[in-house]
XYZ file of C-alpha atoms in Angstrom:
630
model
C 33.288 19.816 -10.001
C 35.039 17.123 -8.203
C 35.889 18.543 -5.052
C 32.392 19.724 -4.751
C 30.697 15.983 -5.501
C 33.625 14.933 -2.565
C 31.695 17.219 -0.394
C 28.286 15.928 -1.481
C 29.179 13.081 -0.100
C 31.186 14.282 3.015
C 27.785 13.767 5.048
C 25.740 17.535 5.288
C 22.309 17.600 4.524
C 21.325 17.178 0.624
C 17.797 17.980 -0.800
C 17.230 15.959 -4.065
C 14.723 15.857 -6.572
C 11.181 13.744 -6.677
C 9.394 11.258 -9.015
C 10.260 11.929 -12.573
C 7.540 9.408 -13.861
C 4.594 10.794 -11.788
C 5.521 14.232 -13.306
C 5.690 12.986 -16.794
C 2.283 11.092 -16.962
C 0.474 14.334 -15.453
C 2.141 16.364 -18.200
C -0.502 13.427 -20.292
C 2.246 10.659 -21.339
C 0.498 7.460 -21.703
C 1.595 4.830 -18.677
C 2.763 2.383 -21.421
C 4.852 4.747 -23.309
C 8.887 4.325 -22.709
C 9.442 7.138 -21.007
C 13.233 7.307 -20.891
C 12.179 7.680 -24.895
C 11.167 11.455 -24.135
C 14.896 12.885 -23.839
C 14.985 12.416 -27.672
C 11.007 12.296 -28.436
C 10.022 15.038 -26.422
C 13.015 16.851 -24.320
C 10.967 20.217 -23.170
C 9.123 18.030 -21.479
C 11.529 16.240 -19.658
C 13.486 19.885 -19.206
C 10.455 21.185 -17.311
C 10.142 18.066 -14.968
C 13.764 19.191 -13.859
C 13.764 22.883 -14.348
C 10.282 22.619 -11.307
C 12.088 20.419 -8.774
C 14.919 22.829 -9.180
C 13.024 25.786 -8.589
C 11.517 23.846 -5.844
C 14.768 23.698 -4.208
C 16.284 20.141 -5.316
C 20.281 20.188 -4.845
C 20.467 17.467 -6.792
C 18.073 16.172 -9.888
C 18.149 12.035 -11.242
C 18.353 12.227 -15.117
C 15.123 10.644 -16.731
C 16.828 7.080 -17.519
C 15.094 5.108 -14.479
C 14.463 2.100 -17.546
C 17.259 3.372 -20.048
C 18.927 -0.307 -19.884
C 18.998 -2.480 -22.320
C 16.888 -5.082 -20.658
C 14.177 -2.977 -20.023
C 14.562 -1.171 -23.799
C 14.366 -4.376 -25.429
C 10.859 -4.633 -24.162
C 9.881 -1.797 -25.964
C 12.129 -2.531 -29.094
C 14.332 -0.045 -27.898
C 17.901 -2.202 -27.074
C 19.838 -0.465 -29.325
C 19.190 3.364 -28.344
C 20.504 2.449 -24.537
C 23.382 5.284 -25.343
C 21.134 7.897 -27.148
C 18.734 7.399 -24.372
C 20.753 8.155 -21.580
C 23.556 10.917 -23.336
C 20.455 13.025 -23.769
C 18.581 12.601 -20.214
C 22.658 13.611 -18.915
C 22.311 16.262 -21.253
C 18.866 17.569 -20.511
C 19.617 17.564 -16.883
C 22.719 19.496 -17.013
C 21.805 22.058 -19.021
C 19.295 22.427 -16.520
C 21.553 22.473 -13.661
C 24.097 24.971 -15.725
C 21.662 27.329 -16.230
C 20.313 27.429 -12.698
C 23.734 27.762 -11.334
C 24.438 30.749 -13.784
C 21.219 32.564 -12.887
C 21.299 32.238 -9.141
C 24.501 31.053 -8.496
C 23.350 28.212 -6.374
C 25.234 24.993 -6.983
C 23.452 21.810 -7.990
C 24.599 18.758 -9.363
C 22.901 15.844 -11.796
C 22.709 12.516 -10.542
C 22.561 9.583 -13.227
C 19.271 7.238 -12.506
C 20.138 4.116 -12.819
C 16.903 1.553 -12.271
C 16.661 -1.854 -11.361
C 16.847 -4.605 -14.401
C 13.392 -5.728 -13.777
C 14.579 -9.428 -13.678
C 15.761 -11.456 -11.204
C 19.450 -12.624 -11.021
C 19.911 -16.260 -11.398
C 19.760 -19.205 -13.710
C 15.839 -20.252 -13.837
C 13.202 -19.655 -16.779
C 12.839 -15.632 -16.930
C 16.291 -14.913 -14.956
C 19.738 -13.638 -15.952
C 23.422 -14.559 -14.779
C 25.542 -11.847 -12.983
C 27.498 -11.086 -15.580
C 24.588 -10.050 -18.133
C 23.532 -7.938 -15.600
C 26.711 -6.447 -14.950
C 26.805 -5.792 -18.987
C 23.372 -4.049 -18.743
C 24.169 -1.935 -16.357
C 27.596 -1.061 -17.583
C 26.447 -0.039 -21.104
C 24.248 2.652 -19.087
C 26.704 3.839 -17.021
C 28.970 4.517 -19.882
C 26.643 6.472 -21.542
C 25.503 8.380 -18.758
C 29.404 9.310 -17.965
C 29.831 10.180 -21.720
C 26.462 12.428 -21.350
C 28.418 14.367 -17.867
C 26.522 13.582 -15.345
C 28.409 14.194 -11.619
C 27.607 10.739 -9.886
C 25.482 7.728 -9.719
C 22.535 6.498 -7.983
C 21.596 2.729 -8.493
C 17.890 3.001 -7.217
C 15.011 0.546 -6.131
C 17.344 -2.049 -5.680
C 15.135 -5.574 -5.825
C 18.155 -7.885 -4.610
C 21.356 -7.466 -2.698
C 23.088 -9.163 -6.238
C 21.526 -6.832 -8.349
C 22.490 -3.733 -6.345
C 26.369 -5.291 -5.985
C 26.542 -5.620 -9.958
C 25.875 -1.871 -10.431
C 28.164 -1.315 -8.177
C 30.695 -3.103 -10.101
C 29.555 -2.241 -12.966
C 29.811 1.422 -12.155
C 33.334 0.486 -11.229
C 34.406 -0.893 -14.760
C 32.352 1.926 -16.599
C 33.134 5.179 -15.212
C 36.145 4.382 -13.098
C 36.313 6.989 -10.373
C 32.751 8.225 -10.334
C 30.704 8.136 -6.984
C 27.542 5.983 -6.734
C 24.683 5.133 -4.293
C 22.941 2.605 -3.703
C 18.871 2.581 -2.743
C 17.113 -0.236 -1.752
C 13.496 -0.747 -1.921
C 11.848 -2.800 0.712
C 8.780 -4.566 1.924
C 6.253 -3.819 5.100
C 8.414 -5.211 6.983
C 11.943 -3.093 6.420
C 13.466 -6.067 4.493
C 14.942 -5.960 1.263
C 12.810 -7.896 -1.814
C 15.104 -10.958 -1.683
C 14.674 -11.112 1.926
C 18.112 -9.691 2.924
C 18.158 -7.342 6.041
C 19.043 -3.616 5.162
C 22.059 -4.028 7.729
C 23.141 -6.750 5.001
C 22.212 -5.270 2.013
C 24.642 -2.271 3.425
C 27.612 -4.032 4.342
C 27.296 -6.372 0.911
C 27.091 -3.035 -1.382
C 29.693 -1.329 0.896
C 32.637 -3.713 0.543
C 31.395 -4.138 -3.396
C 32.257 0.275 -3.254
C 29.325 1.968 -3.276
C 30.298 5.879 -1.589
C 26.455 6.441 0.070
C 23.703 3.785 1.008
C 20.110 4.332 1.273
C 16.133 3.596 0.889
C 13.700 4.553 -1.786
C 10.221 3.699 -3.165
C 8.930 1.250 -0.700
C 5.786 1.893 1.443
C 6.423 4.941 2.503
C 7.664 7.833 4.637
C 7.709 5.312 8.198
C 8.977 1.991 6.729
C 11.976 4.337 5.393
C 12.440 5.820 8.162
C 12.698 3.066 10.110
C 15.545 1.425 7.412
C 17.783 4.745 7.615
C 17.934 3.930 11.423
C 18.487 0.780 11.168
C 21.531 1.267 7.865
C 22.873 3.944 10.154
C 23.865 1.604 12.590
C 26.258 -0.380 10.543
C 27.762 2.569 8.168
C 29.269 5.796 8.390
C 28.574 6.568 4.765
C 26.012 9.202 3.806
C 22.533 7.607 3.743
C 19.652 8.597 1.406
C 15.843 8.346 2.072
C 13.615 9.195 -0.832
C 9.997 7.368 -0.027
C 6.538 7.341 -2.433
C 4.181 9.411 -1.451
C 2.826 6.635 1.209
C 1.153 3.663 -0.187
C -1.105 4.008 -2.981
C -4.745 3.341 -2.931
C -6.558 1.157 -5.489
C -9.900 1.752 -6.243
C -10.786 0.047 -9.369
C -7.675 -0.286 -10.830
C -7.055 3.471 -9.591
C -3.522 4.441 -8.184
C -3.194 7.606 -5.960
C -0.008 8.416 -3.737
C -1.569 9.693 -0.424
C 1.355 11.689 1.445
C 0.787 15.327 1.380
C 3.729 17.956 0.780
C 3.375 18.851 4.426
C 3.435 15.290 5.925
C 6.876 14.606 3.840
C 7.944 17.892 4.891
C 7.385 16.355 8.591
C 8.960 13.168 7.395
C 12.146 15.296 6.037
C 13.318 16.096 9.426
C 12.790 12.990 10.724
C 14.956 11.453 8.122
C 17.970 13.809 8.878
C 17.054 13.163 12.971
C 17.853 9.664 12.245
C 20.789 9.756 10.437
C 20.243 10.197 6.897
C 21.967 13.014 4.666
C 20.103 13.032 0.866
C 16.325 13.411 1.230
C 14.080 13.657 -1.722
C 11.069 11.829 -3.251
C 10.100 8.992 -5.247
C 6.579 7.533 -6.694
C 3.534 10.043 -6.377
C 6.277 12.764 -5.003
C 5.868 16.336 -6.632
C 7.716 19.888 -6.730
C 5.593 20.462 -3.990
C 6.739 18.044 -1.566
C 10.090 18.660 -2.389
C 9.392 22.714 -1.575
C 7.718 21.454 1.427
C 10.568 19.262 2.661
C 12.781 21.829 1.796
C 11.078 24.376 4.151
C 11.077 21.871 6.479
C 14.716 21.674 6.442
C 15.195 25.191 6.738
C 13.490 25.317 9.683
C 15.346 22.096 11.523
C 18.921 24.628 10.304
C 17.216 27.548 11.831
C 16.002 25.569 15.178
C 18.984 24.104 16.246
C 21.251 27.215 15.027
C 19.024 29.506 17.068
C 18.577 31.915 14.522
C 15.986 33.369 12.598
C 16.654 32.642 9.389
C 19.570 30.721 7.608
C 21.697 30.242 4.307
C 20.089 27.718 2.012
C 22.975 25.729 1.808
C 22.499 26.259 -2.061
C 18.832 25.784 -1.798
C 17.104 27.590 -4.846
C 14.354 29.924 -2.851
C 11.312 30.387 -5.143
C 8.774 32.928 -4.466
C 5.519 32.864 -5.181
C 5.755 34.834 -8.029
C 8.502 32.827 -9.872
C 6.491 30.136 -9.761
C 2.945 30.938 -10.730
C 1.472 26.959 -10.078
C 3.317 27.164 -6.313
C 1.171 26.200 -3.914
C -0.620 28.824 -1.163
C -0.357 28.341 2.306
C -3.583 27.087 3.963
C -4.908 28.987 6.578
C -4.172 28.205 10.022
C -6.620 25.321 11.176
C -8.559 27.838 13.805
C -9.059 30.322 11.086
C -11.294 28.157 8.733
C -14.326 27.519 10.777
C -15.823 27.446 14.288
C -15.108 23.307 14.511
C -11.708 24.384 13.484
C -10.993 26.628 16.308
C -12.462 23.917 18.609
C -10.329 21.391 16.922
C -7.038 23.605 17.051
C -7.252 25.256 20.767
C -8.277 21.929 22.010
C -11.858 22.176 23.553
C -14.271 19.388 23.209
C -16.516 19.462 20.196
C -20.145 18.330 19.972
C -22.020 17.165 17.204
C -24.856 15.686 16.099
C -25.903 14.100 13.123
C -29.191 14.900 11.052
C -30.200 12.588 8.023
C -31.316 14.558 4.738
C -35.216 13.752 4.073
C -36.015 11.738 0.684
C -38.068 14.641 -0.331
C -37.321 17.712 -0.913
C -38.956 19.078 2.489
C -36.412 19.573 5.207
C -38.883 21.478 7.875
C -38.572 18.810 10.036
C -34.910 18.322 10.031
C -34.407 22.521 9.954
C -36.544 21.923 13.193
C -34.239 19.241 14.611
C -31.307 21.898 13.921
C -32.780 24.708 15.654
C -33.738 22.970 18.410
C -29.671 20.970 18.344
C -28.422 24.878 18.175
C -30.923 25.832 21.337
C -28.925 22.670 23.695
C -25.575 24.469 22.338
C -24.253 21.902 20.067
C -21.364 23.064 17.960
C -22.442 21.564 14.473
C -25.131 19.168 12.557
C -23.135 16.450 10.863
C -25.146 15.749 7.352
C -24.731 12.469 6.162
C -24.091 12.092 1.834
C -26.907 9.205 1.315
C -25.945 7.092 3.604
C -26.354 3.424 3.067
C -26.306 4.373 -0.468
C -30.160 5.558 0.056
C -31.471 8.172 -2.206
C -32.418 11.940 -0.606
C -31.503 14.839 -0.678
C -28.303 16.455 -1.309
C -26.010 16.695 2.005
C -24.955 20.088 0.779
C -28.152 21.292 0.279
C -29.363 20.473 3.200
C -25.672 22.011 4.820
C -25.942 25.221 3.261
C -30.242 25.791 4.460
C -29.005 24.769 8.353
C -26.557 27.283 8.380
C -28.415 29.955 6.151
C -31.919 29.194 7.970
C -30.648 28.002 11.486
C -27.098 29.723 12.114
C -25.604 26.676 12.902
C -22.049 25.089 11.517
C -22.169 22.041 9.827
C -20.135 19.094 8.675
C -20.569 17.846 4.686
C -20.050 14.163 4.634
C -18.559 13.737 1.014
C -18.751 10.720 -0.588
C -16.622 9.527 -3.444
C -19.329 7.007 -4.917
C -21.135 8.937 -7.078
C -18.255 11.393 -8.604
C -15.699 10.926 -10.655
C -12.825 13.436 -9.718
C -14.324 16.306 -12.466
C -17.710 16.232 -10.430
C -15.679 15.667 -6.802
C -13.714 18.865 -7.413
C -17.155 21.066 -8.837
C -19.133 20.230 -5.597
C -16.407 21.129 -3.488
C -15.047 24.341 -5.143
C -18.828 24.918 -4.628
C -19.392 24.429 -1.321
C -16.572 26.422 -0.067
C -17.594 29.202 -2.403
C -21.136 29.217 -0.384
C -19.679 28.955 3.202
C -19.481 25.151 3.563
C -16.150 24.834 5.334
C -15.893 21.312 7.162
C -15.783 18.269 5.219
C -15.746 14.593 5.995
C -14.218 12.385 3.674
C -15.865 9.118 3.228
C -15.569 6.498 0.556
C -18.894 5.567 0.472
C -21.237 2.513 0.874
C -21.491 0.397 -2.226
C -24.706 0.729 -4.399
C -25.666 -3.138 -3.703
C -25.978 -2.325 -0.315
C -29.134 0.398 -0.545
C -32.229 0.671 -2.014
C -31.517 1.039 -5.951
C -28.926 -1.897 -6.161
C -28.372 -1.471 -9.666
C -27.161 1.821 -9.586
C -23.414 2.520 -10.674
C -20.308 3.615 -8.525
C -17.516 5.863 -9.814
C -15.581 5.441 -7.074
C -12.257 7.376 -8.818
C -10.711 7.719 -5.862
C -11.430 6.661 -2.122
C -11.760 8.804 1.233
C -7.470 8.615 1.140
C -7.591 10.184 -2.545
C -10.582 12.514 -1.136
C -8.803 13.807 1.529
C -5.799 14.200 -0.497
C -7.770 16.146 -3.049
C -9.649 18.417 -0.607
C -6.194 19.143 0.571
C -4.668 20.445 -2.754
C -7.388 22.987 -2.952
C -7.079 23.575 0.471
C -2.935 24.625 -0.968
C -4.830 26.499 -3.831
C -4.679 24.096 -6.454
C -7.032 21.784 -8.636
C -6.510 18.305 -9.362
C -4.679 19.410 -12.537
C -2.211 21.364 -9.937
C -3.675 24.281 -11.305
C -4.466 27.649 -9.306
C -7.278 28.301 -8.151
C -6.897 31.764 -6.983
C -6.591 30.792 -3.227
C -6.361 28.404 -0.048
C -10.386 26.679 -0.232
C -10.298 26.725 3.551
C -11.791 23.399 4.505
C -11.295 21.563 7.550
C -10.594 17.936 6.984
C -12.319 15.393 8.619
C -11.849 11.384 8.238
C -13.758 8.446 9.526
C -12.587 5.020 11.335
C -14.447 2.249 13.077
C -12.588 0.712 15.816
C -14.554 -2.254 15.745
C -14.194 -4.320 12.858
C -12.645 -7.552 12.679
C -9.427 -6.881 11.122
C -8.541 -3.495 13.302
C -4.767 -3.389 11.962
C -5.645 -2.623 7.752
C -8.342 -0.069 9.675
C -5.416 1.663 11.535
C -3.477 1.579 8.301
C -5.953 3.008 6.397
C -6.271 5.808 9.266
C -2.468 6.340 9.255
C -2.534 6.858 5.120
C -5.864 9.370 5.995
C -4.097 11.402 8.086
C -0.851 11.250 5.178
C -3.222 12.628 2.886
C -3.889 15.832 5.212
C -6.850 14.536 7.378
C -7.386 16.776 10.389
C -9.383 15.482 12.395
C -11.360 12.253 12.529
C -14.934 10.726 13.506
C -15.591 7.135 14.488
C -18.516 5.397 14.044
C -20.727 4.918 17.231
C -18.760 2.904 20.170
C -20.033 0.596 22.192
C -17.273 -1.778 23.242
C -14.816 1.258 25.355
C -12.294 -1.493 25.042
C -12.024 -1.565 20.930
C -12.374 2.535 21.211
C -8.934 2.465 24.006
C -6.873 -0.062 21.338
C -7.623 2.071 18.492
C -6.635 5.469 20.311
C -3.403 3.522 21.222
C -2.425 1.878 17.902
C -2.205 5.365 16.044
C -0.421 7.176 18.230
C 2.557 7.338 16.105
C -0.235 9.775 13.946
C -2.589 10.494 16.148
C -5.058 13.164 15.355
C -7.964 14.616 17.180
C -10.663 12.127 17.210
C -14.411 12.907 17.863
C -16.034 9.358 19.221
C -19.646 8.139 17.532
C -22.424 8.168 20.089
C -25.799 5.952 19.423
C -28.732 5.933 22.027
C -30.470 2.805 20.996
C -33.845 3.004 20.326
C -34.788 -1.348 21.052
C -33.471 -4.687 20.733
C -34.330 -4.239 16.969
C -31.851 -1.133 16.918
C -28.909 -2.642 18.897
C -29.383 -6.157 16.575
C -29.544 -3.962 13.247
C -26.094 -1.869 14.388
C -24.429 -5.559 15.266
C -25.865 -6.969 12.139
C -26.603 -5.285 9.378
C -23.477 -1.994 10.266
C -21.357 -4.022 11.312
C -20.398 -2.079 14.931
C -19.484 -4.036 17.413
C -22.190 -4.182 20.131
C -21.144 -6.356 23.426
C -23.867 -8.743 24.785
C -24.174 -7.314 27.884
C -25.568 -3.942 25.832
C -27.647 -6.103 24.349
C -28.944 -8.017 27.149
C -30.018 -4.523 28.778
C -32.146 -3.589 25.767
C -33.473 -6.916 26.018
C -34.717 -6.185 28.968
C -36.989 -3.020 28.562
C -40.111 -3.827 29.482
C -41.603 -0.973 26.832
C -40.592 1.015 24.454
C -40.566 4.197 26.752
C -38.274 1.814 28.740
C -35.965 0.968 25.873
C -36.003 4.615 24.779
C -34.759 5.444 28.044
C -32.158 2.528 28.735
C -30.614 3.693 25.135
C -29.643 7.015 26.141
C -28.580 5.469 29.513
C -26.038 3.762 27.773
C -25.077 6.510 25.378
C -24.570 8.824 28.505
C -22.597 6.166 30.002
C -20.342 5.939 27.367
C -19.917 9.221 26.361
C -18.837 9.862 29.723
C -15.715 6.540 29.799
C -14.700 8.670 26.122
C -14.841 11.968 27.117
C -10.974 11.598 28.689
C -9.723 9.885 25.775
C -11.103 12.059 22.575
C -11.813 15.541 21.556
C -15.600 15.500 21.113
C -18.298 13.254 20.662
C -20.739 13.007 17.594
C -24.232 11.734 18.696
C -26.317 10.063 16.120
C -30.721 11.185 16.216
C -31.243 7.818 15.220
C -34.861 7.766 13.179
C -35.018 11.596 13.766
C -35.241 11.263 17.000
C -33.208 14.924 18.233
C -34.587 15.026 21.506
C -32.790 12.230 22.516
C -29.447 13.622 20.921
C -29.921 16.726 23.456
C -30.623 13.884 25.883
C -27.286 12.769 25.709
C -25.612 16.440 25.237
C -27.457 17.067 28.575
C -24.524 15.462 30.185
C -21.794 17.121 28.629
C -23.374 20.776 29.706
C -23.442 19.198 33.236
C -19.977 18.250 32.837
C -18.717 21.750 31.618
């Protein structure tokens, strides 16, 4: 087994495992529970977490010891099972790997996790010298050694000292045996003590570490950029296993946002810049790790030229092996008529129709009918907007298309639902034709007409899309099967005009991370806001449909500066200021909306056109323009 860990290291591509915790707590392990505790408490458990990413592909699995030190144990009472702890999670995880390698003859190899302390190095209140650290992490690399694990990896890293005393420690413990280092960083690419990655690498280097890398962090692009940046100052074999992007909070509420296709992307760019190991870390699944191993494949098969090619040792799973393996979603132009539009390009328009507050929609039926007659390509629906109470979106969705013939858009808010009720309604709508849905967070109960009404919000629009993109993959938030791809096209909405446009863009990149498609700003009126958001994601740019208002009065434009927040500049203003009437106004509004609908039309994919106070005709007013266009 020696000469094959050499080559491990020897710099060819390596596929490892993913997060071992986020596996654990959705097998129903309490967050508070010690979970390197389970290779004695509750090994199947742990033995199924490995025996997945295997079958997944993983060349190379972490043992489930992340905390199994005896700084970390003591906070759980546990300082004196630090060798029972880890000889079992070595033990688990090669059995695992034995009996993989026996029944398909594929060669992987166990990795011993070794986590960070927890505590900083030094000699303040709350901190430890270098040489207590150096004990801690010795008495776990003994015992992992003992247990027969392959090699090391000394993983999110908080300091450059830290990182060096594993190192040495590993040195003292298990003379001979490989380890790598992975460092996790900040937004900016820097380690957590401030140190540089470039640094970090040479420190750990000349300390002996065989392989160098990145893990946790904020995901897929800050690790990315740290391999290129360690790559310039080492030879060694680099590893880059991010979260799952950065999690949302709502309420308390953490959700990794990266889908399996998105690290799949990532995967290759990893390699492209240097890096040999790839794998996962927080929020990570079997499923990204089959993803990123497909992805793989096909960078081999590209720049081989061939059709197909060995899997290096790369367990292939079908389908049927693994009954909870996600589907493949349909191809984008396959799922609806806005997805075709979206996929081959063409410009999309839509316009948006309120639900009534009653339960009579003849007037807004009307609206659609006479929308379909000026050839607009869907009716968005708005889910209570303003947190106003009418009618159900998808109600009102499902009699457009059933009554009118007409595509529509759901807007799907995550204020009302917890994650039971989110996945119900949508299981639902795709089960009754409703195909394209936006993904919106929702406006705050305080904010509408029955203030003290309560919010769920489980997850936001990044968890939203995230979950509309499992089913899309044919499973339920339980990563259960659902008996097929849900179809939907994903949708996503940004507002280029609030104050602090850099957390909107970041909130747009982790959208499209969680599978977004497609998105929908809200009305533009400044071209110049619209132009710096289009060039500030296009690192993950999307197609983007652009809002379009036609103002109705002064009252309208002040209410959209005000009370929506949009950005309106004064010279808009000044011209509805102006109209004499409100026939003038009326007409000066969709003036302004044809104006700018014709400065976007280069820069996006298709406009949606608000009917502010159900006023359609002027929608088509607007649309008139595009036919001309055409």
């Amino acid at each position: 087994m020696a000469g094959a860990v050499d080559r491990l290291f020897a710099g060819g591509t390596v596929l490892c495992d993913g997060a071992m915790g986020t596996m654990l707590y959705s097998c129903g392990v309490f967050i508070n529970r010690c979970y390197d505790e389970l290779n004695v408490a509750q090994p199947e458990t742990v033995r199924s977490v490995h025996e997945q990413y295997l079958q997944a592909g993983a060349e190379v699995i972490e043992t489930n010891t992340f905390g199994a030190n005896a700084l970390r144990l003591e906070r759980f009472g546990l300082r004196d099972k630090v060798a029972e702890f880890n000889r079992a999670g070595a033990a688990i995880a090669r059995q695992c790997v034995d009996a993989i390698m026996e029944k398909q003859g594929t060669q992987a190899f166990v990795a011993g996790a070794v986590g960070s302390l927890g505590l900083r190095l030094g000699s303040g209140a709350g901190e430890i010298s270098k040489d207590a650290a150096r004990e801690a992490f010795a008495g776990q690399i003994a015992a992992l050694a003992e247990g027969g694990v392959d090699f090391l990896i000394a993983e999110t890293m908080m300091s450059v000292d830290e990182a060096e005393q594993a190192v040495l420690a590993a040195h003292e413990a298990a003379p001979g045996m490989k380890i790598a280092v992975l460092f996790t960083v900040d937004d900016d690419g820097n380690c957590l003590d401030g140190s540089s990655p470039e640094a970090a690498v040479e420190r750990v280097v000349a300390a002996g570490a065989d392989a160098v890398g990145c893990n946790c962090s904020m995901g897929p692009p800050i690790v990315l950029s740290v391999v290129e940046r360690m790559r310039k100052v080492t030879t060694l074999p680099i590893v880059a296993m991010p979260n799952a992007g950065l999690p949302s909070n709502v309420e308390g509420r953490n959700i990794y946002l990266s889908s399996p296709e998105y690290m799949g992307s990532f995967a290759r760019k990893f390699v492209r810049a240097g890096a040999s190991w790839v794998g996962g870390c927080c929020g990570t699944t079997p499923a990204h790790i089959r993803a990123m191993r497909g992805a793989l494949r096909a960078m081999e098969a590209q720049d081989s030229g061939e059709a197909t090619v060995a899997t290096s040792g790369v367990v292939v799973v079908s389908l049927a092996e693994d009954v909870k393996a996600a589907v493949e979603p349909l191809p984008l132009r396959e799922r609806s008529e806005i997805g075709r539009l979206i996929a081959d390009g063409e410009f999309v328009t839509m316009v948006e129709i309120v639900p009534p507050k009653g339960f009579d929609c003849s007037k807004e039926l009307t609206g659609a009918t006479l929308l379909a007659g000026f050839g607009v390509n869907a009716i968005n629906v708005p889910d209570s907007p303003r947190a106003s109470a009418r009618m159900s979106a998808q109600s009102l969705c499902v009699q457009i298309q059933q009554k009118v013939g007409i595509e529509t858009i759901l807007h799907y808010t995550c204020r009302d639902r917890n994650i039971l009720s989110i996945q119900s309604d949508l299981l639902g709508a795709a089960s009754i034709g409703v195909k394209n849905i936006l993904c919106l967070t929702g406006d705050p109960p305080k904010t509408g007409n029955y203030p003290d009404a309560t919010a769920v919000f489980d997850v936001d629009a990044i968890g939203l899309a995230k979950i509309v993109g499992g089913l899309n993959r044919g499973l339920d938030i339980g990563r259960n099967p659902i008996g097929g791809s849900a179809g939907f096209t994903i949708s996503v909405a940004a507002n280029p005009g609030v104050p602090d446009i850099d957390h909107e863009v970041r909130r747009f990149a982790y959208k499209v991370e969680a599978g977004a498609e497609f998105g929908i700003t809200q009305p533009v009126f400044d071209l110049r806001l619209l132009e710096e958001f289009l060039r500030k994601i296009e690192g993950f740019r999307i197609p983007v449909v652009a809002g379009i208002w036609p103002l109705t009065s002064l009252r309208n434009a002040e209410f959209m500066k005000n009370d929506l927040k949009v950005s309106m500049p004064d010279e808009i203003l000044a011209r509805m200021a102006g109209a004499a009437s409100k026939e003038e106004a009326l007409a000066e509004g969709v003036k302004i909306a044809q104006e700018m609908l014709a400065a976007v039309r280069g820069a996006v994919q298709g406009v949606q056109v608000s009917a502010p106070f159900g006023k359609y005709a002027l929608a088509g007013e607007v649309l008139g323009l595009v036919e001309e266009m055409a």
